[in-house]
Amino acid sequence: MASIALSLPTMMKLLAFIVVFFVYVESIDQQKPDNGVIINVTKRFSFPDFQGPRTAHDLKLLGSSVVDETGRVRIPDTTQKDVDLKHLAGRAVYAYPIRVFDPVSRTPASFETTFAFQLETLESNSSSGDENGGDGGGSGFTFMFAPDEFTVGRPGPWLGMLNDACDEEYKAVGIEFDTRENVEFGDPNDNHVGINLGSIVSTITINASEFGVNLNDGEIHRVWVEYSGESRFLDIRLGSDRLGYPSKPMFSDRLDISDFLKEYMFVGFSASTGNFAQIHNVFSWNFTSTSQASLRVPSPETCDSKLITGDGDDGGGAHINRLNGFFIFMTVVLLVALALVSLYYNRKHRSGNKSNEAVMLPAVKERPRPPNKPRRFTIAEISSATRCFDELHKVASDERGDTYRGTLLNGCHVAVTKFSTSYLRSHGVYWRRVGKEIKAMSKLRHPNLVAIRGWCFDHQETMVVYDYVPNGTFNEWLYGIGVLPWSRRLRVVRDAAQALSYLHSQKHAHKNVTTSSVFIDVSFRAMLGDFGFVMSGTESNQFEAAVSQPADVFSFGVLVLEVVAGRKRYKSESDLDGSDSDLDRDLLEWAWIMHEMKEKEKVVDGKMCSVLNMDQAVHVMDIGLLCTLQESKGRPSMAEVVEYVSFEKEVPELPASRPMALFPYTSTTGLCSSSYMCPSFK
């Protein structure tokens, strides 16, 4: 009997398998063609205005957007003082996903929506330049279906709809109301409506002037949109809110949007400003959608087969069903009997040997942790969050390892950096040292630092879990499509300087300062992440801080020059024009040469054109050059750099000629390479 009790878990697993097997056999025997019943799933909501607590619960504001005291949505946010309203983007979306596509029948949902909006142009625009040389107006806004509730698109002509971090899987559908003519996007004029399917380039454009509508006249307009999913038919009507429902549609034709929809999406508005500051107001919004779904119910044939009749061929099937039921019943009875026998002998065994009770210790209960406190994750949690490190979830890769995006069980979006074991070993670094530094850095909190949510040291793996920043890296924005205006570049430089200054004040260093380690959040604030963490494992923390902090300043100087010039320090072979390969390869050396020749304006990115403040750009370039000086020759601390980039303190005069040697140090690995001397000691 003792042997039976000891092997009870195995017996229970075996019996459970038998039960599942018979259930499976019975299900196979009874399997019939699935005749699903098509039902309609309806979602309806209404915002007569955007006041009250319900709005805060049902409406999600992203980027530069706000609900003002009068109950209207405003993009950009005009409540903040001393904020430049140019080159901003924001979104206001319904806070819950809506089913807009049936993947079984591949049928889009039918929907109806109406909303009132007003485009308010500021008078200060008349004295400003324009992307295309026009006067007045802003960039316009979009009614859209978005695949997530945390991405904000690029400002300017992108209307806050898409950005450089959006890949081909980012499906979006929008109807834009555009008051700028962007020739590169195929706009017909500065007063048009466009239908965008997965792209900022409109698939269909309509000249609003032909329908007596001027989007930029300051009047409140109302839009009615109706779409039939079954017939793939779209009807758009636009007119003055005071005149009511227009008799003539602006667009009415077949349009299949199914290829650009996911099953569940978020619906709402996105808008942006460019060289001009325009306020996009939404006063009210009603929305109704109806999607098809297959409801699986027993078919009449299945129900008839269950009836017991006196004749027919169903007798054999009924006999098999009764036999399967008998086996299941006997299995359950046997399982209960074995459990009772095991309980009896285990209790008798414990009463005969009291000394063994000391071995049965109660499980240790872990103390509850605050929800945002960094903690250690198991490999199972990380694997589940990243879908077993699926290649589709990989967002970055370098010699240190790979970075994946993921979602924890509580719904939090994270980025997981998985260090390469061979990389750590090749540099003589052990996970204990890395782990100690990760835990220390996870305690730091600053608005311009990407928070570390936790770590994982399991199965010889070393991983760091960060908060996910959805708008991608600054590298994608600086070198991606379009031209990043100077005001945005200057803000990134200031934010990165603030983050580094805070790190250094806490006796830490970043050790990986590049454009790829600067991230852009939904408010277009720069956040420093992707920390280097490791150096040589034999050096002390004190030595590491002494080396790494000045090295951070040097790397920041290179980053500043890249921001000003709009190019990387070292050009790739494909980018070389063959004129002078040495100068083309090294931006730092070229910048010093231009400083000697008093032609620093040539370094500034000429593509910025009218969205450039040349005096500020040259001033910031001087700060970058100052950061690349030898430490003993005037390289500043990051606290001083913050004062310089904020224009609170005069930048010291640079030497007339460049240093004798330009440091080959680069922080792409977070190490101070043994083949070169660290710039702190050069």
PDB file of C-alpha atoms in Angstrom, residues 49-268:
ATOM      1  CA  ASP A  49     -18.963  67.086 -25.437  1.00  0.00           C
ATOM      2  CA  PHE A  50     -15.811  65.987 -23.630  1.00  0.00           C
ATOM      3  CA  GLN A  51     -16.667  67.142 -20.121  1.00  0.00           C
ATOM      4  CA  GLY A  52     -17.247  65.035 -17.002  1.00  0.00           C
ATOM      5  CA  PRO A  53     -15.557  62.029 -15.397  1.00  0.00           C
ATOM      6  CA  ARG A  54     -16.712  59.680 -18.154  1.00  0.00           C
ATOM      7  CA  THR A  55     -14.403  61.392 -20.621  1.00  0.00           C
ATOM      8  CA  ALA A  56     -11.370  60.770 -18.414  1.00  0.00           C
ATOM      9  CA  HIS A  57     -12.340  57.089 -18.293  1.00  0.00           C
ATOM     10  CA  ASP A  58     -13.265  56.529 -21.956  1.00  0.00           C
ATOM     11  CA  LEU A  59     -10.942  58.899 -23.810  1.00  0.00           C
ATOM     12  CA  LYS A  60      -7.172  58.428 -23.936  1.00  0.00           C
ATOM     13  CA  LEU A  61      -4.984  61.439 -24.698  1.00  0.00           C
ATOM     14  CA  LEU A  62      -1.516  60.922 -26.158  1.00  0.00           C
ATOM     15  CA  GLY A  63       1.300  63.277 -27.001  1.00  0.00           C
ATOM     16  CA  SER A  64       0.425  66.961 -27.111  1.00  0.00           C
ATOM     17  CA  SER A  65      -3.354  66.819 -26.584  1.00  0.00           C
ATOM     18  CA  VAL A  66      -5.718  68.041 -23.892  1.00  0.00           C
ATOM     19  CA  VAL A  67      -9.384  68.470 -23.001  1.00  0.00           C
ATOM     20  CA  ASP A  68      -9.819  72.118 -22.048  1.00  0.00           C
ATOM     21  CA  GLU A  69     -12.209  73.673 -19.552  1.00  0.00           C
ATOM     22  CA  THR A  70     -14.909  74.170 -22.220  1.00  0.00           C
ATOM     23  CA  GLY A  71     -15.069  70.438 -22.955  1.00  0.00           C
ATOM     24  CA  ARG A  72     -13.342  70.222 -26.317  1.00  0.00           C
ATOM     25  CA  VAL A  73     -10.319  68.207 -27.385  1.00  0.00           C
ATOM     26  CA  ARG A  74      -7.414  70.399 -28.436  1.00  0.00           C
ATOM     27  CA  ILE A  75      -4.338  69.223 -30.338  1.00  0.00           C
ATOM     28  CA  PRO A  76      -1.732  70.450 -29.547  1.00  0.00           C
ATOM     29  CA  ASP A  77      -1.947  71.123 -25.830  1.00  0.00           C
ATOM     30  CA  THR A  78      -2.345  74.879 -25.375  1.00  0.00           C
ATOM     31  CA  THR A  79      -2.564  74.850 -21.577  1.00  0.00           C
ATOM     32  CA  GLN A  80       1.186  74.754 -21.014  1.00  0.00           C
ATOM     33  CA  LYS A  81       2.903  78.115 -20.807  1.00  0.00           C
ATOM     34  CA  ASP A  82       6.001  79.097 -22.768  1.00  0.00           C
ATOM     35  CA  VAL A  83       5.741  76.057 -25.067  1.00  0.00           C
ATOM     36  CA  ASP A  84       6.380  76.397 -28.791  1.00  0.00           C
ATOM     37  CA  LEU A  85       3.271  75.017 -30.510  1.00  0.00           C
ATOM     38  CA  LYS A  86       5.157  74.190 -33.699  1.00  0.00           C
ATOM     39  CA  HIS A  87       6.201  70.661 -34.644  1.00  0.00           C
ATOM     40  CA  LEU A  88       3.938  68.924 -32.134  1.00  0.00           C
ATOM     41  CA  ALA A  89       1.673  65.902 -32.534  1.00  0.00           C
ATOM     42  CA  GLY A  90      -1.011  64.283 -30.432  1.00  0.00           C
ATOM     43  CA  ARG A  91      -3.872  61.817 -30.419  1.00  0.00           C
ATOM     44  CA  ALA A  92      -7.225  61.393 -28.719  1.00  0.00           C
ATOM     45  CA  VAL A  93      -8.593  57.842 -29.026  1.00  0.00           C
ATOM     46  CA  TYR A  94     -11.413  55.842 -27.509  1.00  0.00           C
ATOM     47  CA  ALA A  95      -9.744  54.037 -24.626  1.00  0.00           C
ATOM     48  CA  TYR A  96     -10.932  50.524 -25.519  1.00  0.00           C
ATOM     49  CA  PRO A  97     -10.344  48.435 -28.651  1.00  0.00           C
ATOM     50  CA  ILE A  98     -13.216  47.987 -31.070  1.00  0.00           C
ATOM     51  CA  ARG A  99     -13.796  44.947 -33.251  1.00  0.00           C
ATOM     52  CA  VAL A 100     -13.532  46.217 -36.823  1.00  0.00           C
ATOM     53  CA  PHE A 101     -12.710  43.057 -38.781  1.00  0.00           C
ATOM     54  CA  ASP A 102     -13.904  39.446 -38.837  1.00  0.00           C
ATOM     55  CA  PRO A 103     -10.872  37.247 -39.624  1.00  0.00           C
ATOM     56  CA  VAL A 104     -13.044  34.211 -40.440  1.00  0.00           C
ATOM     57  CA  SER A 105     -15.103  35.793 -43.201  1.00  0.00           C
ATOM     58  CA  ARG A 106     -12.527  38.567 -43.789  1.00  0.00           C
ATOM     59  CA  THR A 107     -15.327  41.108 -43.624  1.00  0.00           C
ATOM     60  CA  PRO A 108     -14.700  44.644 -42.323  1.00  0.00           C
ATOM     61  CA  ALA A 109     -17.095  46.077 -39.792  1.00  0.00           C
ATOM     62  CA  SER A 110     -19.759  48.546 -40.856  1.00  0.00           C
ATOM     63  CA  PHE A 111     -19.558  51.834 -39.015  1.00  0.00           C
ATOM     64  CA  GLU A 112     -21.106  55.263 -38.804  1.00  0.00           C
ATOM     65  CA  THR A 113     -19.513  58.276 -37.187  1.00  0.00           C
ATOM     66  CA  THR A 114     -20.089  61.996 -36.999  1.00  0.00           C
ATOM     67  CA  PHE A 115     -17.949  64.628 -35.331  1.00  0.00           C
ATOM     68  CA  ALA A 116     -17.676  68.407 -35.227  1.00  0.00           C
ATOM     69  CA  PHE A 117     -14.266  70.040 -35.569  1.00  0.00           C
ATOM     70  CA  GLN A 118     -12.625  73.413 -36.057  1.00  0.00           C
ATOM     71  CA  LEU A 119      -9.149  74.321 -37.310  1.00  0.00           C
ATOM     72  CA  GLU A 120      -7.921  77.430 -35.520  1.00  0.00           C
ATOM     73  CA  THR A 121      -4.950  79.171 -37.133  1.00  0.00           C
ATOM     74  CA  LEU A 122      -2.801  81.429 -34.974  1.00  0.00           C
ATOM     75  CA  GLU A 123      -1.955  84.938 -36.140  1.00  0.00           C
ATOM     76  CA  SER A 124       1.764  84.407 -35.471  1.00  0.00           C
ATOM     77  CA  ASN A 125       1.905  82.170 -38.535  1.00  0.00           C
ATOM     78  CA  SER A 126       1.876  85.088 -40.907  1.00  0.00           C
ATOM     79  CA  SER A 127       5.462  85.980 -40.006  1.00  0.00           C
ATOM     80  CA  SER A 128       6.818  82.476 -40.300  1.00  0.00           C
ATOM     81  CA  GLY A 129       8.225  80.462 -43.139  1.00  0.00           C
ATOM     82  CA  ASP A 130       6.542  77.414 -44.541  1.00  0.00           C
ATOM     83  CA  GLU A 131       7.483  73.979 -45.746  1.00  0.00           C
ATOM     84  CA  ASN A 132       6.357  75.005 -49.191  1.00  0.00           C
ATOM     85  CA  GLY A 133       6.444  78.755 -49.065  1.00  0.00           C
ATOM     86  CA  GLY A 134       2.733  79.367 -48.433  1.00  0.00           C
ATOM     87  CA  ASP A 135       1.113  81.589 -45.841  1.00  0.00           C
ATOM     88  CA  GLY A 136      -1.030  80.658 -42.866  1.00  0.00           C
ATOM     89  CA  GLY A 137      -2.507  77.318 -41.975  1.00  0.00           C
ATOM     90  CA  GLY A 138      -1.205  74.292 -40.183  1.00  0.00           C
ATOM     91  CA  SER A 139      -0.879  70.632 -40.965  1.00  0.00           C
ATOM     92  CA  GLY A 140      -4.449  69.398 -40.394  1.00  0.00           C
ATOM     93  CA  PHE A 141      -5.817  66.365 -38.598  1.00  0.00           C
ATOM     94  CA  THR A 142      -7.086  62.832 -39.164  1.00  0.00           C
ATOM     95  CA  PHE A 143      -9.910  60.543 -38.092  1.00  0.00           C
ATOM     96  CA  MET A 144      -8.233  57.151 -37.927  1.00  0.00           C
ATOM     97  CA  PHE A 145      -8.214  53.504 -36.922  1.00  0.00           C
ATOM     98  CA  ALA A 146      -4.924  52.685 -35.171  1.00  0.00           C
ATOM     99  CA  PRO A 147      -3.563  49.247 -34.158  1.00  0.00           C
ATOM    100  CA  ASP A 148      -2.536  50.349 -30.653  1.00  0.00           C
ATOM    101  CA  GLU A 149      -3.263  52.940 -27.993  1.00  0.00           C
ATOM    102  CA  PHE A 150       0.248  54.192 -27.269  1.00  0.00           C
ATOM    103  CA  THR A 151       1.892  55.281 -30.549  1.00  0.00           C
ATOM    104  CA  VAL A 152       1.944  58.913 -31.670  1.00  0.00           C
ATOM    105  CA  GLY A 153       2.977  59.713 -35.205  1.00  0.00           C
ATOM    106  CA  ARG A 154       5.408  62.273 -36.507  1.00  0.00           C
ATOM    107  CA  PRO A 155       4.497  65.994 -36.509  1.00  0.00           C
ATOM    108  CA  GLY A 156       4.303  68.155 -39.614  1.00  0.00           C
ATOM    109  CA  PRO A 157       2.820  66.655 -42.782  1.00  0.00           C
ATOM    110  CA  TRP A 158       2.576  63.196 -41.142  1.00  0.00           C
ATOM    111  CA  LEU A 159      -0.442  64.494 -39.169  1.00  0.00           C
ATOM    112  CA  GLY A 160       0.547  62.464 -36.105  1.00  0.00           C
ATOM    113  CA  MET A 161      -0.627  59.349 -37.980  1.00  0.00           C
ATOM    114  CA  LEU A 162       2.629  57.477 -38.685  1.00  0.00           C
ATOM    115  CA  ASN A 163       6.249  57.822 -37.627  1.00  0.00           C
ATOM    116  CA  ASP A 164       9.630  56.370 -38.507  1.00  0.00           C
ATOM    117  CA  ALA A 165       9.292  53.664 -35.841  1.00  0.00           C
ATOM    118  CA  CYS A 166       6.131  52.239 -37.468  1.00  0.00           C
ATOM    119  CA  ASP A 167       6.980  49.104 -39.439  1.00  0.00           C
ATOM    120  CA  GLU A 168       4.998  47.377 -42.182  1.00  0.00           C
ATOM    121  CA  GLU A 169       2.919  45.568 -39.555  1.00  0.00           C
ATOM    122  CA  TYR A 170       1.600  48.894 -38.256  1.00  0.00           C
ATOM    123  CA  LYS A 171      -1.701  49.033 -40.120  1.00  0.00           C
ATOM    124  CA  ALA A 172      -3.659  52.267 -39.956  1.00  0.00           C
ATOM    125  CA  VAL A 173      -6.650  53.688 -41.824  1.00  0.00           C
ATOM    126  CA  GLY A 174      -7.401  57.397 -41.786  1.00  0.00           C
ATOM    127  CA  ILE A 175      -9.441  60.194 -43.316  1.00  0.00           C
ATOM    128  CA  GLU A 176      -7.319  63.345 -43.287  1.00  0.00           C
ATOM    129  CA  PHE A 177      -8.488  66.955 -43.335  1.00  0.00           C
ATOM    130  CA  ASP A 178      -5.357  68.680 -44.572  1.00  0.00           C
ATOM    131  CA  THR A 179      -4.659  72.402 -44.845  1.00  0.00           C
ATOM    132  CA  ARG A 180      -1.105  72.125 -46.193  1.00  0.00           C
ATOM    133  CA  GLU A 181      -0.029  71.266 -49.700  1.00  0.00           C
ATOM    134  CA  ASN A 182       2.826  68.787 -49.458  1.00  0.00           C
ATOM    135  CA  VAL A 183       3.921  68.036 -52.991  1.00  0.00           C
ATOM    136  CA  GLU A 184       6.092  65.117 -51.879  1.00  0.00           C
ATOM    137  CA  PHE A 185       2.933  63.378 -50.610  1.00  0.00           C
ATOM    138  CA  GLY A 186       0.925  64.117 -53.747  1.00  0.00           C
ATOM    139  CA  ASP A 187      -1.395  66.704 -52.166  1.00  0.00           C
ATOM    140  CA  PRO A 188      -3.523  68.537 -54.770  1.00  0.00           C
ATOM    141  CA  ASN A 189      -3.792  71.792 -52.758  1.00  0.00           C
ATOM    142  CA  ASP A 190      -3.932  73.198 -49.231  1.00  0.00           C
ATOM    143  CA  ASN A 191      -7.658  72.475 -48.746  1.00  0.00           C
ATOM    144  CA  HIS A 192      -8.354  68.802 -49.298  1.00  0.00           C
ATOM    145  CA  VAL A 193      -9.659  65.584 -47.784  1.00  0.00           C
ATOM    146  CA  GLY A 194      -7.640  62.401 -48.188  1.00  0.00           C
ATOM    147  CA  ILE A 195      -8.272  58.716 -47.559  1.00  0.00           C
ATOM    148  CA  ASN A 196      -5.107  57.060 -46.225  1.00  0.00           C
ATOM    149  CA  LEU A 197      -4.721  53.278 -46.265  1.00  0.00           C
ATOM    150  CA  GLY A 198      -1.594  52.182 -44.400  1.00  0.00           C
ATOM    151  CA  SER A 199       0.365  55.187 -45.658  1.00  0.00           C
ATOM    152  CA  ILE A 200       0.593  58.924 -45.175  1.00  0.00           C
ATOM    153  CA  VAL A 201       0.273  59.251 -48.954  1.00  0.00           C
ATOM    154  CA  SER A 202      -3.466  59.418 -49.633  1.00  0.00           C
ATOM    155  CA  THR A 203      -4.974  56.692 -51.793  1.00  0.00           C
ATOM    156  CA  ILE A 204      -7.805  59.068 -52.725  1.00  0.00           C
ATOM    157  CA  THR A 205      -7.828  62.877 -52.456  1.00  0.00           C
ATOM    158  CA  ILE A 206     -10.825  65.222 -52.728  1.00  0.00           C
ATOM    159  CA  ASN A 207     -10.633  68.950 -53.327  1.00  0.00           C
ATOM    160  CA  ALA A 208     -12.796  70.417 -50.543  1.00  0.00           C
ATOM    161  CA  SER A 209     -13.112  73.729 -52.405  1.00  0.00           C
ATOM    162  CA  GLU A 210     -15.255  72.043 -55.072  1.00  0.00           C
ATOM    163  CA  PHE A 211     -17.868  71.375 -52.366  1.00  0.00           C
ATOM    164  CA  GLY A 212     -17.863  74.908 -50.985  1.00  0.00           C
ATOM    165  CA  VAL A 213     -15.792  73.975 -47.918  1.00  0.00           C
ATOM    166  CA  ASN A 214     -12.812  75.931 -46.648  1.00  0.00           C
ATOM    167  CA  LEU A 215     -11.215  73.903 -43.846  1.00  0.00           C
ATOM    168  CA  ASN A 216      -9.119  76.831 -42.734  1.00  0.00           C
ATOM    169  CA  ASP A 217     -11.856  79.479 -42.399  1.00  0.00           C
ATOM    170  CA  GLY A 218     -12.242  79.076 -38.623  1.00  0.00           C
ATOM    171  CA  GLU A 219     -15.805  77.778 -38.909  1.00  0.00           C
ATOM    172  CA  ILE A 220     -17.035  74.676 -37.074  1.00  0.00           C
ATOM    173  CA  HIS A 221     -17.420  71.850 -39.608  1.00  0.00           C
ATOM    174  CA  ARG A 222     -19.173  68.520 -39.205  1.00  0.00           C
ATOM    175  CA  VAL A 223     -18.291  65.224 -40.865  1.00  0.00           C
ATOM    176  CA  TRP A 224     -20.566  62.244 -41.492  1.00  0.00           C
ATOM    177  CA  VAL A 225     -18.838  58.974 -42.429  1.00  0.00           C
ATOM    178  CA  GLU A 226     -20.703  55.766 -43.265  1.00  0.00           C
ATOM    179  CA  TYR A 227     -19.059  52.519 -44.304  1.00  0.00           C
ATOM    180  CA  SER A 228     -20.734  49.242 -45.250  1.00  0.00           C
ATOM    181  CA  GLY A 229     -18.459  46.316 -44.539  1.00  0.00           C
ATOM    182  CA  GLU A 230     -20.414  43.806 -46.620  1.00  0.00           C
ATOM    183  CA  SER A 231     -20.562  45.928 -49.778  1.00  0.00           C
ATOM    184  CA  ARG A 232     -17.243  47.755 -49.086  1.00  0.00           C
ATOM    185  CA  PHE A 233     -18.943  51.080 -49.734  1.00  0.00           C
ATOM    186  CA  LEU A 234     -17.770  54.383 -48.196  1.00  0.00           C
ATOM    187  CA  ASP A 235     -19.756  57.620 -47.986  1.00  0.00           C
ATOM    188  CA  ILE A 236     -18.185  60.869 -46.673  1.00  0.00           C
ATOM    189  CA  ARG A 237     -20.092  64.122 -46.225  1.00  0.00           C
ATOM    190  CA  LEU A 238     -18.604  67.370 -44.942  1.00  0.00           C
ATOM    191  CA  GLY A 239     -20.173  70.751 -44.339  1.00  0.00           C
ATOM    192  CA  SER A 240     -20.820  73.559 -41.914  1.00  0.00           C
ATOM    193  CA  ASP A 241     -22.156  72.373 -38.559  1.00  0.00           C
ATOM    194  CA  ARG A 242     -24.894  75.025 -38.635  1.00  0.00           C
ATOM    195  CA  LEU A 243     -26.223  73.928 -42.051  1.00  0.00           C
ATOM    196  CA  GLY A 244     -26.882  70.297 -41.132  1.00  0.00           C
ATOM    197  CA  TYR A 245     -26.560  67.121 -43.197  1.00  0.00           C
ATOM    198  CA  PRO A 246     -25.191  67.851 -46.708  1.00  0.00           C
ATOM    199  CA  SER A 247     -27.273  66.573 -49.604  1.00  0.00           C
ATOM    200  CA  LYS A 248     -24.233  65.816 -51.750  1.00  0.00           C
ATOM    201  CA  PRO A 249     -21.509  63.402 -50.586  1.00  0.00           C
ATOM    202  CA  MET A 250     -17.882  64.433 -50.878  1.00  0.00           C
ATOM    203  CA  PHE A 251     -16.987  60.825 -51.640  1.00  0.00           C
ATOM    204  CA  SER A 252     -19.323  57.902 -52.315  1.00  0.00           C
ATOM    205  CA  ASP A 253     -17.900  54.780 -53.893  1.00  0.00           C
ATOM    206  CA  ARG A 254     -16.644  51.246 -53.263  1.00  0.00           C
ATOM    207  CA  LEU A 255     -13.479  51.007 -51.170  1.00  0.00           C
ATOM    208  CA  ASP A 256     -12.069  47.813 -49.659  1.00  0.00           C
ATOM    209  CA  ILE A 257     -10.136  48.554 -46.456  1.00  0.00           C
ATOM    210  CA  SER A 258      -9.971  44.950 -45.185  1.00  0.00           C
ATOM    211  CA  ASP A 259      -6.241  44.543 -45.954  1.00  0.00           C
ATOM    212  CA  PHE A 260      -5.444  47.435 -43.624  1.00  0.00           C
ATOM    213  CA  LEU A 261      -7.475  46.317 -40.612  1.00  0.00           C
ATOM    214  CA  LYS A 262      -6.752  44.112 -37.651  1.00  0.00           C
ATOM    215  CA  GLU A 263      -9.520  42.344 -35.768  1.00  0.00           C
ATOM    216  CA  TYR A 264      -9.405  44.892 -32.937  1.00  0.00           C
ATOM    217  CA  MET A 265      -8.258  48.494 -33.361  1.00  0.00           C
ATOM    218  CA  PHE A 266      -8.459  51.846 -31.603  1.00  0.00           C
ATOM    219  CA  VAL A 267     -10.490  54.647 -33.146  1.00  0.00           C
ATOM    220  CA  GLY A 268      -9.938  58.353 -32.656  1.00  0.00           C
TER     221      GLY A 268
END
